[in-house]
Amino acid sequence: MSRTPRYFLQSYGCQMNKLDSELVESRLVASGYERAGSEQDADVVLLNTCSVRQHAEDRVWSRLGVLRQEKRQRPELVVGVLGCMAQEHRRYLQARMPHVDLVVGPSAFGDIDQQVERARSEAAARRVAHEEAVQKDPRATPGGAGIVTVDHGVSGDTIHRDVRVRPHRSQAYVSVMRGCNMPCAYCIVPTTRGAEISRPIAQIVEEAQRLCDDGVTEITLLGQTVNAYGRDLGRDVTLARLLRALHEIPSLRRLAFITSHPNFLNRELVDALAGLDKVSRFLHLPAQSGSNRVLKAMRRGYTFERYVARIELLREAAPDYELHSDWIVGFPGETEEDFAKTIELMEAVRFAQSYVFKYSPRPGTLAAEQGVDDVPDDVKAERNRILLEVQERHTAEKNQALVGQVEEVLVEGPSKVEGRYSGRTRQHRIVHFAADDPALIGRYVPVRIDEALGHSLVGVRLAENAAEDGARARTEVRA
Ligand code: SAH
Ligand code: SF4
Ligand code: F3S
């Protein structure tokens, strides 16, 4: 009897890809596959890929080189490229990477199990063909099944999700929309993910309810411009309404959403954020740059002043929200003055966390076609370093201000340091504390913050009633 087929799936890129990978896994498990411990142990190797920067793609190209070698030893191995690079490079993959069996774009995952099955059924025949080919040319590479599904497959969102297959028992992602309709000049995502499609509120609530019935207490909603949710479904379908609907699920305790676009942070949303206490107290609102000239060339649709005004709107209504941002340094034509404005914006807002990226031209985007990648790499690296330094100072100051406070921490698991567990606060900060009890995972525990590290906090777990009354005498809980 043949053994249970095993898959090895690796995800690159954003949270959407992580969620897509979970959906792919759930389909494969439902079809009788099991996860392999390593690539060598797998019958099927799937790479769920990202195109957002050249570096992300380079990692996958080199993996595919290694897999080509592997396939010479094991011609029956099935290799699949999924996600954004499948969409972006389908022709190249087909023409130049014959050892790739499957090329599946991000809107065609729904029947991935059947696609994998088809590829595997050809594997046995391929071994025979390869043995013949090697007689003639010892360096022959075995061909793939050549299955390419990109634009018109079955989307992962449209299938009934098996909520039991997920990496964390108490935390889950839920996709609320696919694609992106924004015109950002540097970005490949609208090409790889296609146009915006929102899922109806009822469908999202139903999925969230099933997750919560299965033990989830924290849900993170995903969309490339999540706060533009619903605009394709009619005027009254908005993120604010969706948040209110999800808030009604009794066992749900935390509700987050990423990523927001500054243009859609309006009064209605701000009021919802202020009024809904289950919503996590952070907003990921990428600014990208502080220079109005660069923002215009990026086609972001706002200015430094308008961005700050939106933040003020939020902070007036809900001062406890922390802000997170993404930044691109070295966009075509970015001068020292432009960069100084970026630092100024960072100083003005004081974010809790930032991701900084060096501009990477993406073929086919406006910035790559019309602009010149004229900021030298060492200048990009230097601006990157400076921005991170400013951010680290703000993070450290904000973390320091929390020393002595009690935070509610959702426990995620053992931390890298032995004898400690870690989890996240409502503002998404990582907290480590002494513990040695797997039963804590998924629980909400009060932790008194004793120390601020660069990117995280260290504290002591308190008895469970302490978070409700910070002033009361607190009992420390030893590991
Ligand atoms: N939809 C989200 C995230 C998009 S990709 C948003 O609009 O915010 C995540 C981040 O990658 C972006 O916020 C941007 O900072 C960065 N990014 C996108 N394209 C890039 C490029 N060509 N070069 C460098 N960074 C890029
Ligand atoms: Fe890319 Fe802009 Fe869409 Fe974000 S909003 S995914 S940066 S095009
Ligand atoms: Fe990358 Fe595609 Fe996400 S390009 S960032 S995996 S949408």
PDB file of N, CA, C and O in Angstrom, residues 403 420 430-434 447-453 456-460:
ATOM      1  N   VAL A 403       6.216  51.003  31.828  1.00  0.00           N
ATOM      2  CA  VAL A 403       6.771  50.289  32.986  1.00  0.00           C
ATOM      3  C   VAL A 403       5.953  50.647  34.232  1.00  0.00           C
ATOM      4  O   VAL A 403       5.667  51.816  34.488  1.00  0.00           O
ATOM      5  N   ARG A 420      10.277  31.405  29.670  1.00  0.00           N
ATOM      6  CA  ARG A 420       9.372  32.543  29.474  1.00  0.00           C
ATOM      7  C   ARG A 420       8.296  32.207  28.444  1.00  0.00           C
ATOM      8  O   ARG A 420       8.547  31.444  27.509  1.00  0.00           O
ATOM      9  N   ILE A 430       4.465  43.151  22.161  1.00  0.00           N
ATOM     10  CA  ILE A 430       4.875  41.830  22.621  1.00  0.00           C
ATOM     11  C   ILE A 430       5.338  41.934  24.069  1.00  0.00           C
ATOM     12  O   ILE A 430       6.130  42.825  24.411  1.00  0.00           O
ATOM     13  N   VAL A 431       4.845  41.031  24.904  1.00  0.00           N
ATOM     14  CA  VAL A 431       5.233  40.999  26.325  1.00  0.00           C
ATOM     15  C   VAL A 431       5.751  39.607  26.673  1.00  0.00           C
ATOM     16  O   VAL A 431       5.120  38.608  26.330  1.00  0.00           O
ATOM     17  N   HIS A 432       6.906  39.547  27.318  1.00  0.00           N
ATOM     18  CA  HIS A 432       7.447  38.276  27.811  1.00  0.00           C
ATOM     19  C   HIS A 432       7.292  38.229  29.321  1.00  0.00           C
ATOM     20  O   HIS A 432       7.438  39.249  29.995  1.00  0.00           O
ATOM     21  N   PHE A 433       7.015  37.049  29.844  1.00  0.00           N
ATOM     22  CA  PHE A 433       6.919  36.910  31.305  1.00  0.00           C
ATOM     23  C   PHE A 433       7.288  35.482  31.686  1.00  0.00           C
ATOM     24  O   PHE A 433       7.155  34.554  30.874  1.00  0.00           O
ATOM     25  N   ALA A 434       7.765  35.304  32.930  1.00  0.00           N
ATOM     26  CA  ALA A 434       8.183  33.979  33.386  1.00  0.00           C
ATOM     27  C   ALA A 434       6.967  33.071  33.472  1.00  0.00           C
ATOM     28  O   ALA A 434       5.960  33.425  34.093  1.00  0.00           O
ATOM     29  N   VAL A 447      -0.477  41.233  33.170  1.00  0.00           N
ATOM     30  CA  VAL A 447       0.974  41.229  33.365  1.00  0.00           C
ATOM     31  C   VAL A 447       1.417  42.637  33.756  1.00  0.00           C
ATOM     32  O   VAL A 447       1.054  43.614  33.100  1.00  0.00           O
ATOM     33  N   ARG A 448       2.164  42.715  34.847  1.00  0.00           N
ATOM     34  CA  ARG A 448       2.723  44.018  35.231  1.00  0.00           C
ATOM     35  C   ARG A 448       4.040  44.211  34.506  1.00  0.00           C
ATOM     36  O   ARG A 448       4.929  43.358  34.558  1.00  0.00           O
ATOM     37  N   ILE A 449       4.162  45.332  33.808  1.00  0.00           N
ATOM     38  CA  ILE A 449       5.352  45.585  33.006  1.00  0.00           C
ATOM     39  C   ILE A 449       6.476  46.093  33.908  1.00  0.00           C
ATOM     40  O   ILE A 449       6.309  47.096  34.606  1.00  0.00           O
ATOM     41  N   ASP A 450       7.615  45.397  33.860  1.00  0.00           N
ATOM     42  CA  ASP A 450       8.750  45.771  34.703  1.00  0.00           C
ATOM     43  C   ASP A 450       9.911  46.355  33.909  1.00  0.00           C
ATOM     44  O   ASP A 450      10.745  47.060  34.454  1.00  0.00           O
ATOM     45  N   GLU A 451       9.965  46.010  32.620  1.00  0.00           N
ATOM     46  CA  GLU A 451      11.152  46.386  31.859  1.00  0.00           C
ATOM     47  C   GLU A 451      10.788  46.599  30.393  1.00  0.00           C
ATOM     48  O   GLU A 451       9.989  45.838  29.834  1.00  0.00           O
ATOM     49  N   ALA A 452      11.397  47.617  29.794  1.00  0.00           N
ATOM     50  CA  ALA A 452      11.169  47.866  28.373  1.00  0.00           C
ATOM     51  C   ALA A 452      12.407  47.473  27.600  1.00  0.00           C
ATOM     52  O   ALA A 452      13.497  47.963  27.873  1.00  0.00           O
ATOM     53  N   LEU A 453      12.258  46.533  26.639  1.00  0.00           N
ATOM     54  CA  LEU A 453      13.374  46.190  25.756  1.00  0.00           C
ATOM     55  C   LEU A 453      13.176  46.941  24.437  1.00  0.00           C
ATOM     56  O   LEU A 453      12.183  47.636  24.263  1.00  0.00           O
ATOM     57  N   SER A 456      10.162  44.944  22.685  1.00  0.00           N
ATOM     58  CA  SER A 456       9.166  44.232  23.481  1.00  0.00           C
ATOM     59  C   SER A 456       9.255  44.647  24.941  1.00  0.00           C
ATOM     60  O   SER A 456      10.090  45.478  25.315  1.00  0.00           O
ATOM     61  N   LEU A 457       8.369  44.048  25.731  1.00  0.00           N
ATOM     62  CA  LEU A 457       8.303  44.374  27.155  1.00  0.00           C
ATOM     63  C   LEU A 457       8.500  43.101  27.959  1.00  0.00           C
ATOM     64  O   LEU A 457       8.216  42.010  27.473  1.00  0.00           O
ATOM     65  N   VAL A 458       8.986  43.265  29.185  1.00  0.00           N
ATOM     66  CA  VAL A 458       9.122  42.110  30.073  1.00  0.00           C
ATOM     67  C   VAL A 458       8.347  42.423  31.343  1.00  0.00           C
ATOM     68  O   VAL A 458       8.413  43.541  31.860  1.00  0.00           O
ATOM     69  N   GLY A 459       7.589  41.449  31.827  1.00  0.00           N
ATOM     70  CA  GLY A 459       6.792  41.709  33.014  1.00  0.00           C
ATOM     71  C   GLY A 459       6.564  40.471  33.851  1.00  0.00           C
ATOM     72  O   GLY A 459       7.159  39.423  33.621  1.00  0.00           O
ATOM     73  N   VAL A 460       5.697  40.643  34.839  1.00  0.00           N
ATOM     74  CA  VAL A 460       5.380  39.559  35.770  1.00  0.00           C
ATOM     75  C   VAL A 460       3.875  39.301  35.699  1.00  0.00           C
ATOM     76  O   VAL A 460       3.078  40.250  35.767  1.00  0.00           O
TER      77      VAL A 460
END
